[in-house]
PDB file of C-alpha atoms in Angstrom:
ATOM      1  CA  UNK A   1      40.672 -12.942 -15.551  1.00 87.00           C
ATOM      2  CA  UNK A   2      37.574 -14.224 -13.601  1.00 86.00           C
ATOM      3  CA  UNK A   3      39.512 -12.995 -10.843  1.00 91.00           C
ATOM      4  CA  UNK A   4      39.832  -9.917 -12.245  1.00 92.00           C
ATOM      5  CA  UNK A   5      35.607  -9.501 -13.306  1.00 92.00           C
ATOM      6  CA  UNK A   6      34.898 -10.469  -9.799  1.00 93.00           C
ATOM      7  CA  UNK A   7      36.964  -7.319  -8.822  1.00 94.00           C
ATOM      8  CA  UNK A   8      35.423  -4.668 -10.980  1.00 95.00           C
ATOM      9  CA  UNK A   9      32.065  -5.803 -10.698  1.00 95.00           C
ATOM     10  CA  UNK A  10      32.669  -5.766  -7.435  1.00 95.00           C
ATOM     11  CA  UNK A  11      33.774  -2.306  -6.906  1.00 96.00           C
ATOM     12  CA  UNK A  12      31.249  -1.651  -9.250  1.00 96.00           C
ATOM     13  CA  UNK A  13      28.534  -2.611  -6.925  1.00 97.00           C
ATOM     14  CA  UNK A  14      30.337  -0.609  -4.406  1.00 96.00           C
ATOM     15  CA  UNK A  15      30.613   3.083  -5.987  1.00 97.00           C
ATOM     16  CA  UNK A  16      26.631   2.417  -7.067  1.00 96.00           C
ATOM     17  CA  UNK A  17      25.311   1.430  -3.449  1.00 97.00           C
ATOM     18  CA  UNK A  18      27.223   4.679  -2.546  1.00 97.00           C
ATOM     19  CA  UNK A  19      25.258   7.177  -4.398  1.00 96.00           C
ATOM     20  CA  UNK A  20      22.122   5.287  -3.885  1.00 96.00           C
ATOM     21  CA  UNK A  21      22.853   5.238  -0.373  1.00 97.00           C
ATOM     22  CA  UNK A  22      23.207   9.638  -0.890  1.00 97.00           C
ATOM     23  CA  UNK A  23      19.613   9.288  -1.794  1.00 96.00           C
ATOM     24  CA  UNK A  24      18.599   7.429   0.393  1.00 96.00           C
ATOM     25  CA  UNK A  25      15.718   9.976   1.984  1.00 96.00           C
ATOM     26  CA  UNK A  26      14.614  10.498  -1.370  1.00 96.00           C
ATOM     27  CA  UNK A  27      14.027   7.274  -2.905  1.00 97.00           C
ATOM     28  CA  UNK A  28      11.461   6.785   0.401  1.00 96.00           C
ATOM     29  CA  UNK A  29       8.969   9.660  -0.347  1.00 95.00           C
ATOM     30  CA  UNK A  30       9.065   8.427  -4.317  1.00 95.00           C
ATOM     31  CA  UNK A  31       5.782   7.534  -5.513  1.00 93.00           C
ATOM     32  CA  UNK A  32       5.390   3.364  -6.356  1.00 93.00           C
ATOM     33  CA  UNK A  33       5.977   3.938 -10.322  1.00 93.00           C
ATOM     34  CA  UNK A  34       9.202   5.786 -10.024  1.00 95.00           C
ATOM     35  CA  UNK A  35      10.477   3.971  -6.370  1.00 96.00           C
ATOM     36  CA  UNK A  36      10.045   0.569  -8.871  1.00 96.00           C
ATOM     37  CA  UNK A  37      11.910   2.265 -11.596  1.00 96.00           C
ATOM     38  CA  UNK A  38      15.121   2.667  -8.831  1.00 96.00           C
ATOM     39  CA  UNK A  39      14.467  -0.557  -7.769  1.00 97.00           C
ATOM     40  CA  UNK A  40      13.870  -2.681 -11.214  1.00 96.00           C
ATOM     41  CA  UNK A  41      17.572  -1.457 -12.400  1.00 96.00           C
ATOM     42  CA  UNK A  42      19.347  -2.078  -9.932  1.00 97.00           C
ATOM     43  CA  UNK A  43      18.256  -5.434  -8.892  1.00 96.00           C
ATOM     44  CA  UNK A  44      18.464  -6.417 -12.396  1.00 97.00           C
ATOM     45  CA  UNK A  45      22.231  -5.174 -12.595  1.00 96.00           C
ATOM     46  CA  UNK A  46      23.162  -6.869  -9.561  1.00 96.00           C
ATOM     47  CA  UNK A  47      21.198 -10.523 -10.250  1.00 96.00           C
ATOM     48  CA  UNK A  48      22.913 -10.381 -14.637  1.00 95.00           C
ATOM     49  CA  UNK A  49      26.552  -9.383 -12.626  1.00 95.00           C
ATOM     50  CA  UNK A  50      25.942 -12.122 -10.205  1.00 94.00           C
ATOM     51  CA  UNK A  51      24.971 -14.683 -12.304  1.00 94.00           C
ATOM     52  CA  UNK A  52      28.225 -13.521 -14.977  1.00 92.00           C
ATOM     53  CA  UNK A  53      30.724 -14.851 -12.194  1.00 91.00           C
ATOM     54  CA  UNK A  54      28.619 -17.318 -10.219  1.00 90.00           C
ATOM     55  CA  UNK A  55      28.820 -15.572  -6.724  1.00 91.00           C
ATOM     56  CA  UNK A  56      26.857 -12.719  -4.372  1.00 93.00           C
ATOM     57  CA  UNK A  57      28.118  -9.592  -4.266  1.00 93.00           C
ATOM     58  CA  UNK A  58      26.015  -8.649  -1.050  1.00 93.00           C
ATOM     59  CA  UNK A  59      26.734  -4.563  -1.098  1.00 95.00           C
ATOM     60  CA  UNK A  60      24.304  -3.183  -3.910  1.00 96.00           C
ATOM     61  CA  UNK A  61      21.861  -6.295  -3.264  1.00 96.00           C
ATOM     62  CA  UNK A  62      21.832  -4.654   0.845  1.00 96.00           C
ATOM     63  CA  UNK A  63      21.722  -1.663  -0.061  1.00 97.00           C
ATOM     64  CA  UNK A  64      18.552  -1.647  -2.334  1.00 97.00           C
ATOM     65  CA  UNK A  65      16.632  -4.354  -0.342  1.00 97.00           C
ATOM     66  CA  UNK A  66      17.214  -2.019   2.959  1.00 97.00           C
ATOM     67  CA  UNK A  67      15.700   1.670   0.496  1.00 97.00           C
ATOM     68  CA  UNK A  68      12.816  -1.220  -0.028  1.00 97.00           C
ATOM     69  CA  UNK A  69      12.159  -1.387   3.241  1.00 97.00           C
ATOM     70  CA  UNK A  70      12.630   2.796   3.717  1.00 97.00           C
ATOM     71  CA  UNK A  71      10.247   3.066   0.851  1.00 98.00           C
ATOM     72  CA  UNK A  72       7.207   0.541   2.474  1.00 97.00           C
ATOM     73  CA  UNK A  73       8.016   1.906   6.048  1.00 97.00           C
ATOM     74  CA  UNK A  74       7.289   5.657   5.015  1.00 97.00           C
ATOM     75  CA  UNK A  75       4.210   4.275   2.597  1.00 97.00           C
ATOM     76  CA  UNK A  76       2.965   3.095   5.575  1.00 97.00           C
ATOM     77  CA  UNK A  77       3.095   5.717   8.181  1.00 96.00           C
ATOM     78  CA  UNK A  78       1.830   7.735   5.324  1.00 96.00           C
ATOM     79  CA  UNK A  79      -1.153   5.465   5.191  1.00 95.00           C
ATOM     80  CA  UNK A  80      -1.714   5.345   8.655  1.00 96.00           C
ATOM     81  CA  UNK A  81      -1.714   9.152   8.834  1.00 95.00           C
ATOM     82  CA  UNK A  82      -4.198   9.465   5.765  1.00 95.00           C
ATOM     83  CA  UNK A  83      -6.637   6.864   8.082  1.00 94.00           C
ATOM     84  CA  UNK A  84      -5.936   8.106  11.066  1.00 91.00           C
ATOM     85  CA  UNK A  85      -8.002  11.692   9.586  1.00 92.00           C
ATOM     86  CA  UNK A  86     -10.378   9.878   7.147  1.00 92.00           C
ATOM     87  CA  UNK A  87     -11.706   8.933  10.877  1.00 88.00           C
ATOM     88  CA  UNK A  88     -11.288  12.242  12.521  1.00 85.00           C
ATOM     89  CA  UNK A  89     -13.401  13.628  10.192  1.00 84.00           C
ATOM     90  CA  UNK A  90     -15.497  11.600   9.443  1.00 82.00           C
ATOM     91  CA  UNK A  91     -19.084  12.659   9.797  1.00 80.00           C
ATOM     92  CA  UNK A  92     -20.888   9.229   9.594  1.00 79.00           C
ATOM     93  CA  UNK A  93     -23.504   9.175   7.176  1.00 82.00           C
ATOM     94  CA  UNK A  94     -23.321   6.482   5.071  1.00 84.00           C
ATOM     95  CA  UNK A  95     -22.911   7.749   1.483  1.00 89.00           C
ATOM     96  CA  UNK A  96     -23.573   6.617  -2.518  1.00 93.00           C
ATOM     97  CA  UNK A  97     -20.600   4.126  -3.470  1.00 94.00           C
ATOM     98  CA  UNK A  98     -19.077   4.759  -6.493  1.00 94.00           C
ATOM     99  CA  UNK A  99     -18.344   2.158  -8.963  1.00 93.00           C
ATOM    100  CA  UNK A 100     -14.336   2.699  -8.754  1.00 93.00           C
ATOM    101  CA  UNK A 101     -15.189   2.309  -4.959  1.00 94.00           C
ATOM    102  CA  UNK A 102     -16.561  -0.956  -5.844  1.00 95.00           C
ATOM    103  CA  UNK A 103     -14.249  -1.866  -8.603  1.00 94.00           C
ATOM    104  CA  UNK A 104     -11.454  -1.480  -5.492  1.00 95.00           C
ATOM    105  CA  UNK A 105     -12.874  -3.554  -3.315  1.00 95.00           C
ATOM    106  CA  UNK A 106     -13.714  -6.393  -6.005  1.00 95.00           C
ATOM    107  CA  UNK A 107      -9.820  -6.612  -6.576  1.00 95.00           C
ATOM    108  CA  UNK A 108      -9.421  -6.841  -2.548  1.00 95.00           C
ATOM    109  CA  UNK A 109     -11.436  -9.455  -2.372  1.00 94.00           C
ATOM    110  CA  UNK A 110      -9.772 -10.598  -6.002  1.00 94.00           C
ATOM    111  CA  UNK A 111      -6.182 -10.254  -4.393  1.00 92.00           C
ATOM    112  CA  UNK A 112      -7.009 -13.428  -2.095  1.00 90.00           C
ATOM    113  CA  UNK A 113      -7.043 -16.671  -5.409  1.00 91.00           C
ATOM    114  CA  UNK A 114      -4.579 -14.530  -7.918  1.00 91.00           C
ATOM    115  CA  UNK A 115      -2.750 -11.270  -9.071  1.00 90.00           C
ATOM    116  CA  UNK A 116      -5.498  -8.662 -10.437  1.00 90.00           C
ATOM    117  CA  UNK A 117      -3.971  -6.952 -13.601  1.00 91.00           C
ATOM    118  CA  UNK A 118      -5.312  -3.527 -11.992  1.00 91.00           C
ATOM    119  CA  UNK A 119      -2.478  -4.121  -9.383  1.00 93.00           C
ATOM    120  CA  UNK A 120       0.305  -3.925 -12.129  1.00 89.00           C
ATOM    121  CA  UNK A 121       2.774  -0.087 -10.823  1.00 81.00           C
ATOM    122  CA  UNK A 122       1.995   0.885 -14.779  1.00 72.00           C
ATOM    123  CA  UNK A 123      -2.308   0.178 -14.665  1.00 66.00           C
ATOM    124  CA  UNK A 124      -3.841   3.740 -14.429  1.00 60.00           C
ATOM    125  CA  UNK A 125      -5.514   5.221 -11.227  1.00 55.00           C
ATOM    126  CA  UNK A 126      -9.096   3.286  -9.878  1.00 51.00           C
ATOM    127  CA  UNK A 127     -10.880   6.797  -9.809  1.00 46.00           C
ATOM    128  CA  UNK A 128     -11.425   8.439 -12.817  1.00 41.00           C
ATOM    129  CA  UNK A 129     -14.462  10.597 -13.852  1.00 38.00           C
ATOM    130  CA  UNK A 130     -15.400   7.811 -16.024  1.00 41.00           C
ATOM    131  CA  UNK A 131     -15.941   5.107 -13.605  1.00 43.00           C
ATOM    132  CA  UNK A 132     -17.254   7.431 -10.754  1.00 46.00           C
ATOM    133  CA  UNK A 133     -20.453   8.517 -12.511  1.00 59.00           C
ATOM    134  CA  UNK A 134     -21.933   5.162 -11.677  1.00 75.00           C
ATOM    135  CA  UNK A 135     -23.379   4.887  -8.201  1.00 87.00           C
ATOM    136  CA  UNK A 136     -25.270   2.521  -5.564  1.00 90.00           C
ATOM    137  CA  UNK A 137     -26.205   2.495  -2.284  1.00 89.00           C
ATOM    138  CA  UNK A 138     -24.140  -0.421  -0.689  1.00 90.00           C
ATOM    139  CA  UNK A 139     -20.932  -1.597  -0.894  1.00 92.00           C
ATOM    140  CA  UNK A 140     -21.490  -5.058  -2.336  1.00 93.00           C
ATOM    141  CA  UNK A 141     -18.199  -7.475  -0.776  1.00 92.00           C
ATOM    142  CA  UNK A 142     -18.857 -11.242  -2.442  1.00 89.00           C
ATOM    143  CA  UNK A 143     -22.429 -11.749  -1.946  1.00 87.00           C
ATOM    144  CA  UNK A 144     -23.303  -9.262   0.936  1.00 91.00           C
ATOM    145  CA  UNK A 145     -23.821  -5.364   1.304  1.00 91.00           C
ATOM    146  CA  UNK A 146     -23.019  -2.812   3.624  1.00 89.00           C
ATOM    147  CA  UNK A 147     -23.512   0.329   3.573  1.00 86.00           C
ATOM    148  CA  UNK A 148     -20.648   2.835   3.742  1.00 88.00           C
ATOM    149  CA  UNK A 149     -19.015   6.308   5.334  1.00 87.00           C
ATOM    150  CA  UNK A 150     -16.958   8.562   3.119  1.00 90.00           C
ATOM    151  CA  UNK A 151     -13.977   7.077   5.377  1.00 90.00           C
ATOM    152  CA  UNK A 152     -14.464   2.796   4.847  1.00 90.00           C
ATOM    153  CA  UNK A 153     -14.533   3.912   1.143  1.00 93.00           C
ATOM    154  CA  UNK A 154     -10.684   5.728   1.015  1.00 94.00           C
ATOM    155  CA  UNK A 155      -9.533   3.526   3.482  1.00 94.00           C
ATOM    156  CA  UNK A 156      -9.977   0.597   0.530  1.00 94.00           C
ATOM    157  CA  UNK A 157      -8.052   2.975  -2.117  1.00 93.00           C
ATOM    158  CA  UNK A 158      -5.201   2.536   0.608  1.00 94.00           C
ATOM    159  CA  UNK A 159      -5.161  -0.345   1.065  1.00 95.00           C
ATOM    160  CA  UNK A 160      -4.606  -1.316  -2.462  1.00 94.00           C
ATOM    161  CA  UNK A 161      -1.959   0.134  -2.552  1.00 92.00           C
ATOM    162  CA  UNK A 162      -0.087  -2.013   0.129  1.00 96.00           C
ATOM    163  CA  UNK A 163      -1.859  -5.025  -2.464  1.00 96.00           C
ATOM    164  CA  UNK A 164       0.384  -2.987  -5.521  1.00 95.00           C
ATOM    165  CA  UNK A 165       3.735  -3.433  -2.916  1.00 96.00           C
ATOM    166  CA  UNK A 166       3.200  -7.083  -2.679  1.00 95.00           C
ATOM    167  CA  UNK A 167       2.336  -7.625  -6.583  1.00 95.00           C
ATOM    168  CA  UNK A 168       5.014  -5.498  -8.002  1.00 95.00           C
ATOM    169  CA  UNK A 169       8.173  -5.815  -4.823  1.00 94.00           C
ATOM    170  CA  UNK A 170       7.736  -9.961  -3.496  1.00 92.00           C
ATOM    171  CA  UNK A 171      10.417  -9.513  -2.029  1.00 94.00           C
ATOM    172  CA  UNK A 172       8.704  -7.754   0.553  1.00 96.00           C
ATOM    173  CA  UNK A 173       5.969  -9.496   0.990  1.00 95.00           C
ATOM    174  CA  UNK A 174       6.377 -10.784   4.151  1.00 96.00           C
ATOM    175  CA  UNK A 175       6.983  -6.805   5.933  1.00 97.00           C
ATOM    176  CA  UNK A 176       4.183  -5.867   3.617  1.00 97.00           C
ATOM    177  CA  UNK A 177       1.374  -8.034   4.908  1.00 96.00           C
ATOM    178  CA  UNK A 178       2.757  -7.237   9.201  1.00 97.00           C
ATOM    179  CA  UNK A 179       1.820  -3.690   7.592  1.00 97.00           C
ATOM    180  CA  UNK A 180      -1.438  -4.290   6.228  1.00 96.00           C
ATOM    181  CA  UNK A 181      -2.546  -5.800   9.751  1.00 96.00           C
ATOM    182  CA  UNK A 182      -1.328  -2.566  11.705  1.00 97.00           C
ATOM    183  CA  UNK A 183      -2.897  -0.770   9.044  1.00 96.00           C
ATOM    184  CA  UNK A 184      -5.920  -2.694   9.690  1.00 95.00           C
ATOM    185  CA  UNK A 185      -5.578  -1.988  13.510  1.00 95.00           C
ATOM    186  CA  UNK A 186      -4.752   0.962  13.846  1.00 94.00           C
ATOM    187  CA  UNK A 187      -7.940   1.940  11.236  1.00 92.00           C
ATOM    188  CA  UNK A 188     -10.663  -0.449  13.424  1.00 89.00           C
ATOM    189  CA  UNK A 189      -8.995   0.729  16.955  1.00 88.00           C
ATOM    190  CA  UNK A 190      -9.661   4.363  15.896  1.00 86.00           C
ATOM    191  CA  UNK A 191     -13.093   3.674  14.800  1.00 84.00           C
ATOM    192  CA  UNK A 192     -14.328   2.421  17.685  1.00 81.00           C
ATOM    193  CA  UNK A 193     -13.317   4.904  20.064  1.00 79.00           C
ATOM    194  CA  UNK A 194     -14.895   7.241  18.009  1.00 77.00           C
ATOM    195  CA  UNK A 195     -18.488   5.694  17.156  1.00 72.00           C
ATOM    196  CA  UNK A 196     -18.032   2.517  20.372  1.00 66.00           C
ATOM    197  CA  UNK A 197     -17.125   5.000  22.214  1.00 59.00           C
ATOM    198  CA  UNK A 198     -19.263   8.100  21.244  1.00 52.00           C
ATOM    199  CA  UNK A 199     -15.680   9.714  20.218  1.00 51.00           C
ATOM    200  CA  UNK A 200     -18.028  10.818  17.401  1.00 46.00           C
ATOM    201  CA  UNK A 201     -20.346  13.434  19.416  1.00 49.00           C
ATOM    202  CA  UNK A 202     -17.175  15.283  20.032  1.00 52.00           C
ATOM    203  CA  UNK A 203     -15.381  14.905  16.838  1.00 48.00           C
ATOM    204  CA  UNK A 204     -18.561  14.868  14.352  1.00 47.00           C
ATOM    205  CA  UNK A 205     -20.600  16.697  16.609  1.00 52.00           C
ATOM    206  CA  UNK A 206     -22.575  14.378  17.506  1.00 53.00           C
ATOM    207  CA  UNK A 207     -25.789  15.000  19.807  1.00 52.00           C
ATOM    208  CA  UNK A 208     -25.950  11.215  20.554  1.00 53.00           C
ATOM    209  CA  UNK A 209     -24.727   7.582  19.134  1.00 51.00           C
ATOM    210  CA  UNK A 210     -27.856   5.801  17.892  1.00 52.00           C
ATOM    211  CA  UNK A 211     -28.009   1.896  16.349  1.00 44.00           C
ATOM    212  CA  UNK A 212     -28.216   4.130  13.053  1.00 49.00           C
ATOM    213  CA  UNK A 213     -24.774   4.768  13.362  1.00 46.00           C
ATOM    214  CA  UNK A 214     -23.879   1.969  14.527  1.00 45.00           C
ATOM    215  CA  UNK A 215     -24.550   0.138  12.062  1.00 46.00           C
ATOM    216  CA  UNK A 216     -23.135   2.205   9.348  1.00 45.00           C
ATOM    217  CA  UNK A 217     -19.807   0.986  11.759  1.00 43.00           C
ATOM    218  CA  UNK A 218     -16.999  -1.255   9.352  1.00 44.00           C
ATOM    219  CA  UNK A 219     -17.928  -3.895   9.947  1.00 43.00           C
ATOM    220  CA  UNK A 220     -20.201  -4.404  10.412  1.00 45.00           C
ATOM    221  CA  UNK A 221     -23.362  -5.578   7.438  1.00 42.00           C
ATOM    222  CA  UNK A 222     -26.806  -4.094   6.848  1.00 40.00           C
TER     223      UNK A 222
END
């Protein structure tokens, strides 16, 4: 009976793996909440059946892990493209900081010591009408204040997506941390090219780059 049960489960994993594989491209482009539903249902089935048989089945396990990594890569490329456009379209004038943006910054800082409830996939988005009504001149990071251009503020919201994957898909923590580093390097590189490299004179129509613009660079405090 044990051998029969193992054989049946192995066949079930194989069939389920084929079904998931057919939808690999679609799964890679889902939003996080929808992908988590697919992943969690599949992973729960894998763990429960492996527990019953007291053995590991690699077929379905490997398929869903592979699709999780493909989902991360797809999201990463999308965020890289978004950040590049934000820098290219930036006018390099400091803008007011809404309470929703400040909340995002607070969550990122808070993530150094704990998993914030806001990072759960089921949590509502940070940006909304009521949360954006209150505005400040500076972005506060711990005990320091910074001028913040629009591109910087929107980039913080993109970083939150990576943190959500770490919290909700801990299996991808190592891969996601590497993607975050790559994302920040790309954003900083483009920002330096535009601001420190005077590219903003072309992209934003500035006549010259002054100390005022350099002071608003995302990495420089007020």
